[in-house]
Amino acid sequence: MRKQVIVIGLGQFGMALSRTLSERGVEVLAVDVNEERVRLASAFVVEAACFDATDEQALMRAAPERREVCVNAIGDDAKDASIICTALLRQMGAPYIVGRASDDLHARILRLVGAHHVVNPEREFGERFASRIVHQGIIAE
């Protein structure tokens, strides 16, 4: 059986994550409130759904407890939705929750409400890219 992942929030990070996971054989359920983003993701994921992930009943129908990983990729402009979604995923028994944070306070709150792992894609990419610049010519591109 293929690994099953839910990606909630289809901005740049969530969309790229959904596409890459799908290309690598992961069964992805992509979720967003924006119908256009859901339509775009439906071209490469197993399933795409348009609903508000802070709606407890709608999120429950996505069966997060049966997915190996739930990625809350909700963006910077909706920190409250990100926090609520993470708490709901934890309450519903999601086995492994990854939260996307935009700053240290947001990361701390996501951990407090149940995220097992928190990422800050912009910060992490900036750190990796700085190393690439420092070691230019040493690291194969």
PDB file of N, CA and C in Angstrom, residues 21-102:
ATOM      1  N   LEU A  21       5.372  15.048  -3.766  1.00  0.00           N
ATOM      2  CA  LEU A  21       4.978  13.783  -3.143  1.00  0.00           C
ATOM      3  C   LEU A  21       4.283  12.873  -4.149  1.00  0.00           C
ATOM      4  N   SER A  22       3.399  13.435  -4.938  1.00  0.00           N
ATOM      5  CA  SER A  22       2.685  12.650  -5.956  1.00  0.00           C
ATOM      6  C   SER A  22       3.646  12.055  -6.962  1.00  0.00           C
ATOM      7  N   GLU A  23       4.604  12.861  -7.419  1.00  0.00           N
ATOM      8  CA  GLU A  23       5.597  12.376  -8.380  1.00  0.00           C
ATOM      9  C   GLU A  23       6.430  11.241  -7.800  1.00  0.00           C
ATOM     10  N   ARG A  24       6.542  11.198  -6.485  1.00  0.00           N
ATOM     11  CA  ARG A  24       7.343  10.164  -5.819  1.00  0.00           C
ATOM     12  C   ARG A  24       6.497   8.996  -5.331  1.00  0.00           C
ATOM     13  N   GLY A  25       5.278   8.901  -5.820  1.00  0.00           N
ATOM     14  CA  GLY A  25       4.447   7.739  -5.550  1.00  0.00           C
ATOM     15  C   GLY A  25       3.609   7.788  -4.296  1.00  0.00           C
ATOM     16  N   VAL A  26       3.512   8.944  -3.662  1.00  0.00           N
ATOM     17  CA  VAL A  26       2.691   9.083  -2.456  1.00  0.00           C
ATOM     18  C   VAL A  26       1.256   9.408  -2.870  1.00  0.00           C
ATOM     19  N   GLU A  27       0.309   8.819  -2.172  1.00  0.00           N
ATOM     20  CA  GLU A  27      -1.103   9.080  -2.403  1.00  0.00           C
ATOM     21  C   GLU A  27      -1.467  10.350  -1.632  1.00  0.00           C
ATOM     22  N   VAL A  28      -1.732  11.435  -2.357  1.00  0.00           N
ATOM     23  CA  VAL A  28      -1.965  12.735  -1.722  1.00  0.00           C
ATOM     24  C   VAL A  28      -3.423  13.155  -1.848  1.00  0.00           C
ATOM     25  N   LEU A  29      -3.987  13.580  -0.714  1.00  0.00           N
ATOM     26  CA  LEU A  29      -5.263  14.287  -0.681  1.00  0.00           C
ATOM     27  C   LEU A  29      -4.905  15.751  -0.460  1.00  0.00           C
ATOM     28  N   ALA A  30      -5.166  16.594  -1.459  1.00  0.00           N
ATOM     29  CA  ALA A  30      -4.853  18.018  -1.383  1.00  0.00           C
ATOM     30  C   ALA A  30      -6.124  18.793  -1.038  1.00  0.00           C
ATOM     31  N   VAL A  31      -6.026  19.696  -0.058  1.00  0.00           N
ATOM     32  CA  VAL A  31      -7.194  20.429   0.437  1.00  0.00           C
ATOM     33  C   VAL A  31      -6.910  21.920   0.455  1.00  0.00           C
ATOM     34  N   ASP A  32      -7.897  22.697   0.028  1.00  0.00           N
ATOM     35  CA  ASP A  32      -7.804  24.156   0.130  1.00  0.00           C
ATOM     36  C   ASP A  32      -9.218  24.728   0.065  1.00  0.00           C
ATOM     37  N   VAL A  33      -9.380  25.957   0.507  1.00  0.00           N
ATOM     38  CA  VAL A  33     -10.686  26.632   0.411  1.00  0.00           C
ATOM     39  C   VAL A  33     -10.857  27.290  -0.953  1.00  0.00           C
ATOM     40  N   ASN A  34      -9.778  27.422  -1.702  1.00  0.00           N
ATOM     41  CA  ASN A  34      -9.797  28.079  -2.995  1.00  0.00           C
ATOM     42  C   ASN A  34     -10.040  27.046  -4.099  1.00  0.00           C
ATOM     43  N   GLU A  35     -11.175  27.174  -4.789  1.00  0.00           N
ATOM     44  CA  GLU A  35     -11.555  26.188  -5.812  1.00  0.00           C
ATOM     45  C   GLU A  35     -10.533  26.103  -6.953  1.00  0.00           C
ATOM     46  N   GLU A  36      -9.961  27.221  -7.340  1.00  0.00           N
ATOM     47  CA  GLU A  36      -8.990  27.221  -8.439  1.00  0.00           C
ATOM     48  C   GLU A  36      -7.741  26.426  -8.057  1.00  0.00           C
ATOM     49  N   ARG A  37      -7.258  26.613  -6.839  1.00  0.00           N
ATOM     50  CA  ARG A  37      -6.086  25.850  -6.388  1.00  0.00           C
ATOM     51  C   ARG A  37      -6.387  24.360  -6.343  1.00  0.00           C
ATOM     52  N   VAL A  38      -7.565  24.013  -5.875  1.00  0.00           N
ATOM     53  CA  VAL A  38      -7.968  22.608  -5.810  1.00  0.00           C
ATOM     54  C   VAL A  38      -8.036  22.029  -7.224  1.00  0.00           C
ATOM     55  N   ARG A  39      -8.580  22.793  -8.163  1.00  0.00           N
ATOM     56  CA  ARG A  39      -8.657  22.340  -9.553  1.00  0.00           C
ATOM     57  C   ARG A  39      -7.262  22.095 -10.120  1.00  0.00           C
ATOM     58  N   LEU A  40      -6.329  23.006  -9.853  1.00  0.00           N
ATOM     59  CA  LEU A  40      -4.956  22.846 -10.338  1.00  0.00           C
ATOM     60  C   LEU A  40      -4.305  21.590  -9.749  1.00  0.00           C
ATOM     61  N   ALA A  41      -4.481  21.389  -8.445  1.00  0.00           N
ATOM     62  CA  ALA A  41      -3.875  20.225  -7.783  1.00  0.00           C
ATOM     63  C   ALA A  41      -4.495  18.916  -8.255  1.00  0.00           C
ATOM     64  N   SER A  42      -5.756  18.956  -8.632  1.00  0.00           N
ATOM     65  CA  SER A  42      -6.438  17.721  -9.045  1.00  0.00           C
ATOM     66  C   SER A  42      -5.792  17.082 -10.276  1.00  0.00           C
ATOM     67  N   ALA A  43      -4.978  17.838 -11.001  1.00  0.00           N
ATOM     68  CA  ALA A  43      -4.301  17.296 -12.182  1.00  0.00           C
ATOM     69  C   ALA A  43      -3.185  16.325 -11.826  1.00  0.00           C
ATOM     70  N   PHE A  44      -2.680  16.370 -10.574  1.00  0.00           N
ATOM     71  CA  PHE A  44      -1.545  15.498 -10.244  1.00  0.00           C
ATOM     72  C   PHE A  44      -1.679  14.747  -8.920  1.00  0.00           C
ATOM     73  N   VAL A  45      -2.685  15.016  -8.109  1.00  0.00           N
ATOM     74  CA  VAL A  45      -2.858  14.266  -6.858  1.00  0.00           C
ATOM     75  C   VAL A  45      -3.942  13.208  -7.039  1.00  0.00           C
ATOM     76  N   VAL A  46      -3.991  12.259  -6.123  1.00  0.00           N
ATOM     77  CA  VAL A  46      -5.010  11.209  -6.182  1.00  0.00           C
ATOM     78  C   VAL A  46      -6.394  11.789  -5.941  1.00  0.00           C
ATOM     79  N   GLU A  47      -6.471  12.736  -4.992  1.00  0.00           N
ATOM     80  CA  GLU A  47      -7.749  13.342  -4.652  1.00  0.00           C
ATOM     81  C   GLU A  47      -7.516  14.786  -4.234  1.00  0.00           C
ATOM     82  N   ALA A  48      -8.437  15.664  -4.623  1.00  0.00           N
ATOM     83  CA  ALA A  48      -8.374  17.070  -4.230  1.00  0.00           C
ATOM     84  C   ALA A  48      -9.759  17.474  -3.740  1.00  0.00           C
ATOM     85  N   ALA A  49      -9.806  18.215  -2.645  1.00  0.00           N
ATOM     86  CA  ALA A  49     -11.085  18.594  -2.055  1.00  0.00           C
ATOM     87  C   ALA A  49     -11.073  20.060  -1.660  1.00  0.00           C
ATOM     88  N   CYS A  50     -12.202  20.703  -1.871  1.00  0.00           N
ATOM     89  CA  CYS A  50     -12.347  22.111  -1.530  1.00  0.00           C
ATOM     90  C   CYS A  50     -13.225  22.225  -0.282  1.00  0.00           C
ATOM     91  N   PHE A  51     -12.603  22.536   0.837  1.00  0.00           N
ATOM     92  CA  PHE A  51     -13.342  22.799   2.067  1.00  0.00           C
ATOM     93  C   PHE A  51     -12.469  23.564   3.045  1.00  0.00           C
ATOM     94  N   ASP A  52     -13.103  24.123   4.060  1.00  0.00           N
ATOM     95  CA  ASP A  52     -12.426  24.875   5.110  1.00  0.00           C
ATOM     96  C   ASP A  52     -11.954  23.881   6.171  1.00  0.00           C
ATOM     97  N   ALA A  53     -10.655  23.764   6.347  1.00  0.00           N
ATOM     98  CA  ALA A  53     -10.097  22.772   7.280  1.00  0.00           C
ATOM     99  C   ALA A  53     -10.332  23.134   8.745  1.00  0.00           C
ATOM    100  N   THR A  54     -10.907  24.302   9.018  1.00  0.00           N
ATOM    101  CA  THR A  54     -11.295  24.622  10.397  1.00  0.00           C
ATOM    102  C   THR A  54     -12.725  24.160  10.675  1.00  0.00           C
ATOM    103  N   ASP A  55     -13.395  23.630   9.660  1.00  0.00           N
ATOM    104  CA  ASP A  55     -14.731  23.060   9.809  1.00  0.00           C
ATOM    105  C   ASP A  55     -14.549  21.615  10.275  1.00  0.00           C
ATOM    106  N   GLU A  56     -14.844  21.371  11.526  1.00  0.00           N
ATOM    107  CA  GLU A  56     -14.572  20.074  12.143  1.00  0.00           C
ATOM    108  C   GLU A  56     -15.216  18.912  11.394  1.00  0.00           C
ATOM    109  N   GLN A  57     -16.465  19.072  10.982  1.00  0.00           N
ATOM    110  CA  GLN A  57     -17.157  17.987  10.274  1.00  0.00           C
ATOM    111  C   GLN A  57     -16.534  17.710   8.912  1.00  0.00           C
ATOM    112  N   ALA A  58     -16.175  18.767   8.192  1.00  0.00           N
ATOM    113  CA  ALA A  58     -15.557  18.588   6.878  1.00  0.00           C
ATOM    114  C   ALA A  58     -14.196  17.905   7.012  1.00  0.00           C
ATOM    115  N   LEU A  59     -13.403  18.348   7.979  1.00  0.00           N
ATOM    116  CA  LEU A  59     -12.081  17.756   8.191  1.00  0.00           C
ATOM    117  C   LEU A  59     -12.193  16.298   8.615  1.00  0.00           C
ATOM    118  N   MET A  60     -13.174  15.987   9.439  1.00  0.00           N
ATOM    119  CA  MET A  60     -13.376  14.613   9.893  1.00  0.00           C
ATOM    120  C   MET A  60     -13.660  13.674   8.716  1.00  0.00           C
ATOM    121  N   ARG A  61     -14.401  14.166   7.711  1.00  0.00           N
ATOM    122  CA  ARG A  61     -14.717  13.343   6.529  1.00  0.00           C
ATOM    123  C   ARG A  61     -13.457  12.986   5.730  1.00  0.00           C
ATOM    124  N   ALA A  62     -12.382  13.764   5.906  1.00  0.00           N
ATOM    125  CA  ALA A  62     -11.120  13.471   5.208  1.00  0.00           C
ATOM    126  C   ALA A  62     -10.337  12.359   5.904  1.00  0.00           C
ATOM    127  N   ALA A  63     -10.831  11.887   7.028  1.00  0.00           N
ATOM    128  CA  ALA A  63     -10.241  10.772   7.776  1.00  0.00           C
ATOM    129  C   ALA A  63      -8.750  10.951   8.080  1.00  0.00           C
ATOM    130  N   PRO A  64      -8.375  12.023   8.765  1.00  0.00           N
ATOM    131  CA  PRO A  64      -6.954  12.238   9.061  1.00  0.00           C
ATOM    132  C   PRO A  64      -6.331  11.129   9.909  1.00  0.00           C
ATOM    133  N   GLU A  65      -7.125  10.436  10.675  1.00  0.00           N
ATOM    134  CA  GLU A  65      -6.598   9.359  11.522  1.00  0.00           C
ATOM    135  C   GLU A  65      -6.110   8.173  10.692  1.00  0.00           C
ATOM    136  N   ARG A  66      -6.547   8.078   9.442  1.00  0.00           N
ATOM    137  CA  ARG A  66      -6.138   6.974   8.566  1.00  0.00           C
ATOM    138  C   ARG A  66      -4.976   7.342   7.647  1.00  0.00           C
ATOM    139  N   ARG A  67      -4.523   8.575   7.692  1.00  0.00           N
ATOM    140  CA  ARG A  67      -3.411   9.029   6.845  1.00  0.00           C
ATOM    141  C   ARG A  67      -2.122   8.967   7.659  1.00  0.00           C
ATOM    142  N   GLU A  68      -1.049   8.580   7.033  1.00  0.00           N
ATOM    143  CA  GLU A  68       0.219   8.475   7.759  1.00  0.00           C
ATOM    144  C   GLU A  68       0.775   9.828   8.165  1.00  0.00           C
ATOM    145  N   VAL A  69       0.573  10.827   7.306  1.00  0.00           N
ATOM    146  CA  VAL A  69       1.070  12.171   7.587  1.00  0.00           C
ATOM    147  C   VAL A  69       0.003  13.181   7.197  1.00  0.00           C
ATOM    148  N   CYS A  70      -0.189  14.174   8.062  1.00  0.00           N
ATOM    149  CA  CYS A  70      -1.073  15.298   7.759  1.00  0.00           C
ATOM    150  C   CYS A  70      -0.224  16.554   7.800  1.00  0.00           C
ATOM    151  N   VAL A  71      -0.125  17.249   6.667  1.00  0.00           N
ATOM    152  CA  VAL A  71       0.675  18.465   6.586  1.00  0.00           C
ATOM    153  C   VAL A  71      -0.269  19.653   6.558  1.00  0.00           C
ATOM    154  N   ASN A  72      -0.144  20.494   7.568  1.00  0.00           N
ATOM    155  CA  ASN A  72      -0.914  21.721   7.637  1.00  0.00           C
ATOM    156  C   ASN A  72      -0.048  22.817   7.026  1.00  0.00           C
ATOM    157  N   ALA A  73      -0.271  23.102   5.743  1.00  0.00           N
ATOM    158  CA  ALA A  73       0.538  24.076   5.007  1.00  0.00           C
ATOM    159  C   ALA A  73      -0.182  25.408   4.844  1.00  0.00           C
ATOM    160  N   ILE A  74      -1.154  25.658   5.703  1.00  0.00           N
ATOM    161  CA  ILE A  74      -1.911  26.919   5.631  1.00  0.00           C
ATOM    162  C   ILE A  74      -0.944  28.081   5.808  1.00  0.00           C
ATOM    163  N   GLY A  75      -1.103  29.099   4.982  1.00  0.00           N
ATOM    164  CA  GLY A  75      -0.144  30.198   4.887  1.00  0.00           C
ATOM    165  C   GLY A  75      -0.172  31.237   5.991  1.00  0.00           C
ATOM    166  N   ASP A  76       0.744  32.190   5.849  1.00  0.00           N
ATOM    167  CA  ASP A  76       0.964  33.255   6.835  1.00  0.00           C
ATOM    168  C   ASP A  76      -0.269  34.094   7.123  1.00  0.00           C
ATOM    169  N   ASP A  77      -1.098  34.302   6.127  1.00  0.00           N
ATOM    170  CA  ASP A  77      -2.245  35.190   6.284  1.00  0.00           C
ATOM    171  C   ASP A  77      -3.387  34.564   7.083  1.00  0.00           C
ATOM    172  N   ALA A  78      -3.237  33.326   7.517  1.00  0.00           N
ATOM    173  CA  ALA A  78      -4.306  32.648   8.254  1.00  0.00           C
ATOM    174  C   ALA A  78      -3.731  31.849   9.422  1.00  0.00           C
ATOM    175  N   LYS A  79      -2.955  32.514  10.284  1.00  0.00           N
ATOM    176  CA  LYS A  79      -2.344  31.805  11.422  1.00  0.00           C
ATOM    177  C   LYS A  79      -3.393  31.185  12.329  1.00  0.00           C
ATOM    178  N   ASP A  80      -4.500  31.892  12.551  1.00  0.00           N
ATOM    179  CA  ASP A  80      -5.546  31.342  13.406  1.00  0.00           C
ATOM    180  C   ASP A  80      -6.110  30.053  12.816  1.00  0.00           C
ATOM    181  N   ALA A  81      -6.346  30.022  11.514  1.00  0.00           N
ATOM    182  CA  ALA A  81      -6.845  28.809  10.851  1.00  0.00           C
ATOM    183  C   ALA A  81      -5.818  27.684  10.945  1.00  0.00           C
ATOM    184  N   SER A  82      -4.549  28.033  10.816  1.00  0.00           N
ATOM    185  CA  SER A  82      -3.472  27.054  10.923  1.00  0.00           C
ATOM    186  C   SER A  82      -3.466  26.400  12.308  1.00  0.00           C
ATOM    187  N   ILE A  83      -3.622  27.206  13.328  1.00  0.00           N
ATOM    188  CA  ILE A  83      -3.616  26.710  14.714  1.00  0.00           C
ATOM    189  C   ILE A  83      -4.838  25.841  14.975  1.00  0.00           C
ATOM    190  N   ILE A  84      -6.003  26.303  14.545  1.00  0.00           N
ATOM    191  CA  ILE A  84      -7.240  25.536  14.740  1.00  0.00           C
ATOM    192  C   ILE A  84      -7.159  24.199  14.009  1.00  0.00           C
ATOM    193  N   CYS A  85      -6.707  24.228  12.769  1.00  0.00           N
ATOM    194  CA  CYS A  85      -6.597  22.998  11.976  1.00  0.00           C
ATOM    195  C   CYS A  85      -5.662  21.994  12.643  1.00  0.00           C
ATOM    196  N   THR A  86      -4.524  22.460  13.131  1.00  0.00           N
ATOM    197  CA  THR A  86      -3.571  21.569  13.808  1.00  0.00           C
ATOM    198  C   THR A  86      -4.200  20.940  15.042  1.00  0.00           C
ATOM    199  N   ALA A  87      -4.885  21.734  15.835  1.00  0.00           N
ATOM    200  CA  ALA A  87      -5.541  21.220  17.046  1.00  0.00           C
ATOM    201  C   ALA A  87      -6.606  20.182  16.681  1.00  0.00           C
ATOM    202  N   LEU A  88      -7.379  20.447  15.639  1.00  0.00           N
ATOM    203  CA  LEU A  88      -8.401  19.493  15.210  1.00  0.00           C
ATOM    204  C   LEU A  88      -7.784  18.185  14.716  1.00  0.00           C
ATOM    205  N   LEU A  89      -6.709  18.295  13.936  1.00  0.00           N
ATOM    206  CA  LEU A  89      -6.039  17.083  13.462  1.00  0.00           C
ATOM    207  C   LEU A  89      -5.578  16.229  14.629  1.00  0.00           C
ATOM    208  N   ARG A  90      -5.016  16.869  15.640  1.00  0.00           N
ATOM    209  CA  ARG A  90      -4.532  16.133  16.822  1.00  0.00           C
ATOM    210  C   ARG A  90      -5.700  15.483  17.555  1.00  0.00           C
ATOM    211  N   GLN A  91      -6.764  16.240  17.719  1.00  0.00           N
ATOM    212  CA  GLN A  91      -7.955  15.735  18.416  1.00  0.00           C
ATOM    213  C   GLN A  91      -8.564  14.543  17.670  1.00  0.00           C
ATOM    214  N   MET A  92      -8.466  14.553  16.345  1.00  0.00           N
ATOM    215  CA  MET A  92      -9.042  13.480  15.524  1.00  0.00           C
ATOM    216  C   MET A  92      -8.132  12.260  15.422  1.00  0.00           C
ATOM    217  N   GLY A  93      -6.974  12.314  16.040  1.00  0.00           N
ATOM    218  CA  GLY A  93      -6.097  11.150  16.065  1.00  0.00           C
ATOM    219  C   GLY A  93      -5.153  11.018  14.889  1.00  0.00           C
ATOM    220  N   ALA A  94      -4.865  12.109  14.217  1.00  0.00           N
ATOM    221  CA  ALA A  94      -3.884  12.049  13.123  1.00  0.00           C
ATOM    222  C   ALA A  94      -2.558  11.551  13.691  1.00  0.00           C
ATOM    223  N   PRO A  95      -1.955  10.527  13.092  1.00  0.00           N
ATOM    224  CA  PRO A  95      -0.753   9.923  13.666  1.00  0.00           C
ATOM    225  C   PRO A  95       0.503  10.795  13.616  1.00  0.00           C
ATOM    226  N   TYR A  96       0.627  11.640  12.589  1.00  0.00           N
ATOM    227  CA  TYR A  96       1.812  12.489  12.490  1.00  0.00           C
ATOM    228  C   TYR A  96       1.414  13.789  11.801  1.00  0.00           C
ATOM    229  N   ILE A  97       1.552  14.888  12.514  1.00  0.00           N
ATOM    230  CA  ILE A  97       1.121  16.189  12.021  1.00  0.00           C
ATOM    231  C   ILE A  97       2.333  17.091  11.826  1.00  0.00           C
ATOM    232  N   VAL A  98       2.440  17.647  10.625  1.00  0.00           N
ATOM    233  CA  VAL A  98       3.483  18.624  10.313  1.00  0.00           C
ATOM    234  C   VAL A  98       2.796  19.970  10.150  1.00  0.00           C
ATOM    235  N   GLY A  99       3.274  20.960  10.890  1.00  0.00           N
ATOM    236  CA  GLY A  99       2.720  22.305  10.781  1.00  0.00           C
ATOM    237  C   GLY A  99       3.698  23.237  10.091  1.00  0.00           C
ATOM    238  N   ARG A 100       3.177  24.166   9.314  1.00  0.00           N
ATOM    239  CA  ARG A 100       3.991  25.176   8.635  1.00  0.00           C
ATOM    240  C   ARG A 100       3.872  26.472   9.424  1.00  0.00           C
ATOM    241  N   ALA A 101       4.993  26.946   9.923  1.00  0.00           N
ATOM    242  CA  ALA A 101       4.999  28.174  10.715  1.00  0.00           C
ATOM    243  C   ALA A 101       5.712  29.295   9.974  1.00  0.00           C
ATOM    244  N   SER A 102       5.328  30.515  10.301  1.00  0.00           N
ATOM    245  CA  SER A 102       5.957  31.656   9.657  1.00  0.00           C
ATOM    246  C   SER A 102       6.895  32.402  10.596  1.00  0.00           C
TER     247      SER A 102
END
